[in-house]
Amino acid sequence: MPEVSMTVNGRTVRGTVEGRTLLVEYLREHLHLTGTHVGCDTTQCGACVVHVDGLAVKSCTMLALECEGAAVTTIEGLAPHGAPFHPMQAAFREHHALQCGYCTSGMVMMAVDIARRLGEPDEATIREELKGNICRCTGYHNIVKAIAAGAKAMAAERE
């Protein structure tokens, strides 16, 4: 079986995997990072979003071997060292942007990507950008508010 080496949440990890091992499977089953969820296995729900080399990807359709040498960030590694939450996680909490929580990690990871790429997007842009993430509980209103607030907090940190 092939070996894979990557940096996950700032830590170098190596492992032997079958060629067909998905990134989400590697994270959850090999590294025990279970914050990344599996919802659909078809890239439709977004519960599995992580960052690979700084970009949001759906880990349920990406092979672990594709991440050879890459830097992967999961929800567990999002908060700055020593901080309880990343500004986007804090915004989700403050704006009650979750209900059952199943989609939350993927939503937060996507939200951080949106804020990094677009700065402080308006409501329509946030809704458009979230088309690849499904929440079956909330109706999205508080999620959109949280993303706007989190993006603003992230912009303030950059200044």
mmCIF file of N, CA and C in Angstrom, residues 20-107:
data_model
loop_
_atom_site.group_PDB
_atom_site.id
_atom_site.type_symbol
_atom_site.label_atom_id
_atom_site.label_comp_id
_atom_site.label_asym_id
_atom_site.label_seq_id
_atom_site.Cartn_x
_atom_site.Cartn_y
_atom_site.Cartn_z
ATOM 1 N N ARG A 20 -7.580 3.990 -2.714
ATOM 2 C CA ARG A 20 -8.958 4.501 -2.796
ATOM 3 C C ARG A 20 -9.411 5.226 -1.520
ATOM 4 N N THR A 21 -8.535 5.369 -0.530
ATOM 5 C CA THR A 21 -8.908 6.008 0.732
ATOM 6 C C THR A 21 -9.201 7.489 0.511
ATOM 7 N N LEU A 22 -10.385 7.899 0.884
ATOM 8 C CA LEU A 22 -10.775 9.295 0.758
ATOM 9 C C LEU A 22 -10.141 10.117 1.871
ATOM 10 N N LEU A 23 -9.931 11.388 1.617
ATOM 11 C CA LEU A 23 -9.355 12.264 2.626
ATOM 12 C C LEU A 23 -10.204 12.264 3.891
ATOM 13 N N VAL A 24 -11.507 12.349 3.760
ATOM 14 C CA VAL A 24 -12.380 12.358 4.945
ATOM 15 C C VAL A 24 -12.205 11.078 5.763
ATOM 16 N N GLU A 25 -12.059 9.981 5.080
ATOM 17 C CA GLU A 25 -11.853 8.689 5.748
ATOM 18 C C GLU A 25 -10.503 8.679 6.470
ATOM 19 N N TYR A 26 -9.474 9.189 5.824
ATOM 20 C CA TYR A 26 -8.151 9.253 6.431
ATOM 21 C C TYR A 26 -8.193 10.124 7.686
ATOM 22 N N LEU A 27 -8.824 11.282 7.588
ATOM 23 C CA LEU A 27 -8.906 12.189 8.738
ATOM 24 C C LEU A 27 -9.668 11.559 9.896
ATOM 25 N N ARG A 28 -10.812 10.972 9.596
ATOM 26 C CA ARG A 28 -11.670 10.427 10.655
ATOM 27 C C ARG A 28 -11.150 9.108 11.219
ATOM 28 N N GLU A 29 -10.781 8.183 10.356
ATOM 29 C CA GLU A 29 -10.467 6.830 10.811
ATOM 30 C C GLU A 29 -8.993 6.605 11.148
ATOM 31 N N HIS A 30 -8.109 7.291 10.464
ATOM 32 C CA HIS A 30 -6.684 7.103 10.718
ATOM 33 C C HIS A 30 -6.150 8.113 11.736
ATOM 34 N N LEU A 31 -6.635 9.366 11.645
ATOM 35 C CA LEU A 31 -6.134 10.414 12.527
ATOM 36 C C LEU A 31 -7.099 10.728 13.676
ATOM 37 N N HIS A 32 -8.275 10.142 13.644
ATOM 38 C CA HIS A 32 -9.298 10.323 14.685
ATOM 39 C C HIS A 32 -9.741 11.775 14.836
ATOM 40 N N LEU A 33 -9.749 12.507 13.740
ATOM 41 C CA LEU A 33 -10.250 13.878 13.700
ATOM 42 C C LEU A 33 -11.691 13.815 13.193
ATOM 43 N N THR A 34 -12.611 13.636 14.095
ATOM 44 C CA THR A 34 -13.996 13.343 13.715
ATOM 45 C C THR A 34 -14.878 14.582 13.574
ATOM 46 N N GLY A 35 -14.292 15.765 13.648
ATOM 47 C CA GLY A 35 -15.077 16.978 13.440
ATOM 48 C C GLY A 35 -15.517 17.143 11.996
ATOM 49 N N THR A 36 -14.779 16.551 11.078
ATOM 50 C CA THR A 36 -15.153 16.559 9.663
ATOM 51 C C THR A 36 -16.165 15.446 9.467
ATOM 52 N N HIS A 37 -17.340 15.803 8.983
ATOM 53 C CA HIS A 37 -18.426 14.824 8.883
ATOM 54 C C HIS A 37 -18.634 14.305 7.472
ATOM 55 N N VAL A 38 -19.228 13.138 7.369
ATOM 56 C CA VAL A 38 -19.609 12.546 6.096
ATOM 57 C C VAL A 38 -21.128 12.620 6.024
ATOM 58 N N GLY A 39 -21.621 13.342 5.044
ATOM 59 C CA GLY A 39 -23.069 13.479 4.923
ATOM 60 C C GLY A 39 -23.639 12.818 3.702
ATOM 61 N N CYS A 40 -22.943 12.911 2.563
ATOM 62 C CA CYS A 40 -23.561 12.446 1.324
ATOM 63 C C CYS A 40 -22.638 11.607 0.443
ATOM 64 N N ASP A 41 -21.340 11.745 0.578
ATOM 65 C CA ASP A 41 -20.354 11.072 -0.276
ATOM 66 C C ASP A 41 -20.441 11.480 -1.741
ATOM 67 N N THR A 42 -21.126 12.565 -2.051
ATOM 68 C CA THR A 42 -21.281 12.983 -3.449
ATOM 69 C C THR A 42 -20.981 14.462 -3.662
ATOM 70 N N THR A 43 -20.350 15.116 -2.734
ATOM 71 C CA THR A 43 -19.999 16.545 -2.750
ATOM 72 C C THR A 43 -21.195 17.483 -2.738
ATOM 73 N N GLN A 44 -22.357 17.024 -2.384
ATOM 74 C CA GLN A 44 -23.528 17.889 -2.416
ATOM 75 C C GLN A 44 -23.814 18.606 -1.102
ATOM 76 N N CYS A 45 -23.436 18.017 0.049
ATOM 77 C CA CYS A 45 -23.894 18.596 1.320
ATOM 78 C C CYS A 45 -22.888 19.517 1.984
ATOM 79 N N GLY A 46 -21.596 19.322 1.772
ATOM 80 C CA GLY A 46 -20.589 20.197 2.344
ATOM 81 C C GLY A 46 -20.211 19.926 3.791
ATOM 82 N N ALA A 47 -20.742 18.878 4.405
ATOM 83 C CA ALA A 47 -20.401 18.574 5.804
ATOM 84 C C ALA A 47 -18.935 18.199 5.957
ATOM 85 N N CYS A 48 -18.287 17.842 4.858
ATOM 86 C CA CYS A 48 -16.907 17.346 4.901
ATOM 87 C C CYS A 48 -15.865 18.394 4.503
ATOM 88 N N VAL A 49 -16.242 19.664 4.410
ATOM 89 C CA VAL A 49 -15.309 20.682 3.936
ATOM 90 C C VAL A 49 -14.136 20.853 4.905
ATOM 91 N N VAL A 50 -12.944 20.821 4.335
ATOM 92 C CA VAL A 50 -11.695 21.120 5.038
ATOM 93 C C VAL A 50 -10.902 22.063 4.137
ATOM 94 N N HIS A 51 -9.795 22.563 4.629
ATOM 95 C CA HIS A 51 -8.929 23.392 3.795
ATOM 96 C C HIS A 51 -7.686 22.597 3.421
ATOM 97 N N VAL A 52 -7.364 22.588 2.143
ATOM 98 C CA VAL A 52 -6.146 21.957 1.643
ATOM 99 C C VAL A 52 -5.338 23.061 0.977
ATOM 100 N N ASP A 53 -4.161 23.299 1.533
ATOM 101 C CA ASP A 53 -3.304 24.395 1.073
ATOM 102 C C ASP A 53 -4.074 25.705 1.015
ATOM 103 N N GLY A 54 -4.923 25.920 2.029
ATOM 104 C CA GLY A 54 -5.645 27.175 2.173
ATOM 105 C C GLY A 54 -6.949 27.287 1.414
ATOM 106 N N LEU A 55 -7.321 26.293 0.638
ATOM 107 C CA LEU A 55 -8.561 26.346 -0.141
ATOM 108 C C LEU A 55 -9.576 25.349 0.392
ATOM 109 N N ALA A 56 -10.838 25.741 0.404
ATOM 110 C CA ALA A 56 -11.904 24.846 0.851
ATOM 111 C C ALA A 56 -12.107 23.741 -0.176
ATOM 112 N N VAL A 57 -12.116 22.499 0.305
ATOM 113 C CA VAL A 57 -12.375 21.342 -0.555
ATOM 114 C C VAL A 57 -13.332 20.399 0.165
ATOM 115 N N LYS A 58 -14.042 19.636 -0.607
ATOM 116 C CA LYS A 58 -14.926 18.621 -0.045
ATOM 117 C C LYS A 58 -14.133 17.323 0.045
ATOM 118 N N SER A 59 -13.850 16.939 1.266
ATOM 119 C CA SER A 59 -12.934 15.819 1.494
ATOM 120 C C SER A 59 -13.556 14.456 1.230
ATOM 121 N N CYS A 60 -14.855 14.408 0.938
ATOM 122 C CA CYS A 60 -15.485 13.117 0.664
ATOM 123 C C CYS A 60 -15.248 12.639 -0.763
ATOM 124 N N THR A 61 -14.710 13.498 -1.604
ATOM 125 C CA THR A 61 -14.423 13.075 -2.976
ATOM 126 C C THR A 61 -12.975 13.383 -3.371
ATOM 127 N N MET A 62 -12.135 13.563 -2.373
ATOM 128 C CA MET A 62 -10.714 13.783 -2.624
ATOM 129 C C MET A 62 -9.951 12.631 -1.994
ATOM 130 N N LEU A 63 -9.046 12.059 -2.740
ATOM 131 C CA LEU A 63 -8.253 10.961 -2.211
ATOM 132 C C LEU A 63 -7.198 11.478 -1.253
ATOM 133 N N ALA A 64 -6.930 10.710 -0.212
ATOM 134 C CA ALA A 64 -5.881 11.077 0.737
ATOM 135 C C ALA A 64 -4.545 11.237 0.018
ATOM 136 N N LEU A 65 -4.270 10.378 -0.947
ATOM 137 C CA LEU A 65 -3.007 10.440 -1.684
ATOM 138 C C LEU A 65 -2.838 11.737 -2.473
ATOM 139 N N GLU A 66 -3.946 12.384 -2.813
ATOM 140 C CA GLU A 66 -3.872 13.669 -3.511
ATOM 141 C C GLU A 66 -3.308 14.767 -2.610
ATOM 142 N N CYS A 67 -3.275 14.507 -1.318
ATOM 143 C CA CYS A 67 -2.797 15.501 -0.357
ATOM 144 C C CYS A 67 -1.341 15.303 0.019
ATOM 145 N N GLU A 68 -0.645 14.471 -0.712
ATOM 146 C CA GLU A 68 0.782 14.256 -0.457
ATOM 147 C C GLU A 68 1.491 15.614 -0.420
ATOM 148 N N GLY A 69 2.124 15.899 0.722
ATOM 149 C CA GLY A 69 2.869 17.137 0.880
ATOM 150 C C GLY A 69 2.026 18.370 1.149
ATOM 151 N N ALA A 70 0.721 18.226 1.210
ATOM 152 C CA ALA A 70 -0.179 19.367 1.387
ATOM 153 C C ALA A 70 -0.348 19.731 2.857
ATOM 154 N N ALA A 71 -0.849 20.933 3.072
ATOM 155 C CA ALA A 71 -1.225 21.393 4.408
ATOM 156 C C ALA A 71 -2.742 21.317 4.504
ATOM 157 N N VAL A 72 -3.240 20.495 5.414
ATOM 158 C CA VAL A 72 -4.675 20.293 5.592
ATOM 159 C C VAL A 72 -5.089 20.895 6.933
ATOM 160 N N THR A 73 -6.164 21.654 6.916
ATOM 161 C CA THR A 73 -6.720 22.195 8.158
ATOM 162 C C THR A 73 -8.140 21.686 8.302
ATOM 163 N N THR A 74 -8.427 21.115 9.471
ATOM 164 C CA THR A 74 -9.782 20.661 9.791
ATOM 165 C C THR A 74 -10.363 21.607 10.834
ATOM 166 N N ILE A 75 -11.598 21.408 11.172
ATOM 167 C CA ILE A 75 -12.255 22.243 12.176
ATOM 168 C C ILE A 75 -11.488 22.206 13.499
ATOM 169 N N GLU A 76 -10.860 21.076 13.798
ATOM 170 C CA GLU A 76 -10.107 20.960 15.053
ATOM 171 C C GLU A 76 -8.881 21.868 15.088
ATOM 172 N N GLY A 77 -8.360 22.223 13.923
ATOM 173 C CA GLY A 77 -7.156 23.038 13.855
ATOM 174 C C GLY A 77 -7.398 24.473 13.443
ATOM 175 N N LEU A 78 -8.649 24.879 13.393
ATOM 176 C CA LEU A 78 -8.983 26.211 12.884
ATOM 177 C C LEU A 78 -8.657 27.331 13.863
ATOM 178 N N ALA A 79 -8.940 27.161 15.126
ATOM 179 C CA ALA A 79 -8.707 28.221 16.117
ATOM 180 C C ALA A 79 -7.215 28.495 16.249
ATOM 181 N N PRO A 80 -6.840 29.755 16.385
ATOM 182 C CA PRO A 80 -5.430 30.074 16.603
ATOM 183 C C PRO A 80 -4.920 29.400 17.876
ATOM 184 N N HIS A 81 -3.639 29.067 17.891
ATOM 185 C CA HIS A 81 -3.043 28.373 19.033
ATOM 186 C C HIS A 81 -3.346 29.118 20.333
ATOM 187 N N GLY A 82 -3.911 28.418 21.285
ATOM 188 C CA GLY A 82 -4.219 28.989 22.588
ATOM 189 C C GLY A 82 -5.573 29.661 22.684
ATOM 190 N N ALA A 83 -6.222 29.885 21.549
ATOM 191 C CA ALA A 83 -7.554 30.516 21.562
ATOM 192 C C ALA A 83 -8.624 29.435 21.556
ATOM 193 N N PRO A 84 -9.728 29.665 22.258
ATOM 194 C CA PRO A 84 -10.781 28.643 22.269
ATOM 195 C C PRO A 84 -11.509 28.522 20.929
ATOM 196 N N PHE A 85 -11.621 29.644 20.193
ATOM 197 C CA PHE A 85 -12.356 29.642 18.935
ATOM 198 C C PHE A 85 -11.677 30.532 17.900
ATOM 199 N N HIS A 86 -11.873 30.187 16.654
ATOM 200 C CA HIS A 86 -11.551 31.068 15.535
ATOM 201 C C HIS A 86 -12.667 32.125 15.513
ATOM 202 N N PRO A 87 -12.424 33.323 14.998
ATOM 203 C CA PRO A 87 -13.488 34.337 14.952
ATOM 204 C C PRO A 87 -14.769 33.855 14.264
ATOM 205 N N MET A 88 -14.631 33.000 13.257
ATOM 206 C CA MET A 88 -15.836 32.500 12.580
ATOM 207 C C MET A 88 -16.589 31.525 13.481
ATOM 208 N N GLN A 89 -15.872 30.691 14.215
ATOM 209 C CA GLN A 89 -16.539 29.786 15.155
ATOM 210 C C GLN A 89 -17.262 30.596 16.226
ATOM 211 N N ALA A 90 -16.622 31.640 16.727
ATOM 212 C CA ALA A 90 -17.243 32.495 17.739
ATOM 213 C C ALA A 90 -18.505 33.154 17.186
ATOM 214 N N ALA A 91 -18.450 33.586 15.931
ATOM 215 C CA ALA A 91 -19.622 34.216 15.315
ATOM 216 C C ALA A 91 -20.769 33.216 15.166
ATOM 217 N N PHE A 92 -20.468 31.977 14.797
ATOM 218 C CA PHE A 92 -21.518 30.956 14.696
ATOM 219 C C PHE A 92 -22.163 30.739 16.057
ATOM 220 N N ARG A 93 -21.354 30.734 17.080
ATOM 221 C CA ARG A 93 -21.868 30.541 18.439
ATOM 222 C C ARG A 93 -22.728 31.735 18.854
ATOM 223 N N GLU A 94 -22.218 32.932 18.658
ATOM 224 C CA GLU A 94 -22.919 34.151 19.067
ATOM 225 C C GLU A 94 -24.234 34.350 18.329
ATOM 226 N N HIS A 95 -24.308 33.929 17.088
ATOM 227 C CA HIS A 95 -25.503 34.160 16.265
ATOM 228 C C HIS A 95 -26.410 32.927 16.178
ATOM 229 N N HIS A 96 -26.153 31.957 17.016
ATOM 230 C CA HIS A 96 -26.980 30.734 17.063
ATOM 231 C C HIS A 96 -27.154 30.137 15.672
ATOM 232 N N ALA A 97 -26.026 29.958 14.980
ATOM 233 C CA ALA A 97 -26.039 29.515 13.594
ATOM 234 C C ALA A 97 -25.940 28.002 13.461
ATOM 235 N N LEU A 98 -26.423 27.296 14.445
ATOM 236 C CA LEU A 98 -26.422 25.848 14.354
ATOM 237 C C LEU A 98 -27.630 25.310 15.102
ATOM 238 N N GLN A 99 -27.993 24.142 14.741
ATOM 239 C CA GLN A 99 -29.074 23.480 15.444
ATOM 240 C C GLN A 99 -28.607 22.089 15.819
ATOM 241 N N CYS A 100 -28.686 21.132 14.904
ATOM 242 C CA CYS A 100 -28.209 19.787 15.256
ATOM 243 C C CYS A 100 -26.682 19.736 15.254
ATOM 244 N N GLY A 101 -26.032 20.606 14.480
ATOM 245 C CA GLY A 101 -24.585 20.694 14.447
ATOM 246 C C GLY A 101 -23.902 19.834 13.404
ATOM 247 N N TYR A 102 -24.642 18.994 12.704
ATOM 248 C CA TYR A 102 -23.996 18.084 11.764
ATOM 249 C C TYR A 102 -23.285 18.828 10.635
ATOM 250 N N CYS A 103 -23.902 19.861 10.122
ATOM 251 C CA CYS A 103 -23.315 20.611 9.012
ATOM 252 C C CYS A 103 -22.341 21.681 9.469
ATOM 253 N N THR A 104 -22.307 21.959 10.762
ATOM 254 C CA THR A 104 -21.607 23.142 11.271
ATOM 255 C C THR A 104 -20.130 23.180 10.923
ATOM 256 N N SER A 105 -19.407 22.092 11.088
ATOM 257 C CA SER A 105 -17.969 22.151 10.804
ATOM 258 C C SER A 105 -17.717 22.498 9.341
ATOM 259 N N GLY A 106 -18.468 21.884 8.443
ATOM 260 C CA GLY A 106 -18.319 22.197 7.024
ATOM 261 C C GLY A 106 -18.738 23.620 6.702
ATOM 262 N N MET A 107 -19.805 24.087 7.346
ATOM 263 C CA MET A 107 -20.259 25.473 7.145
ATOM 264 C C MET A 107 -19.188 26.456 7.612
#
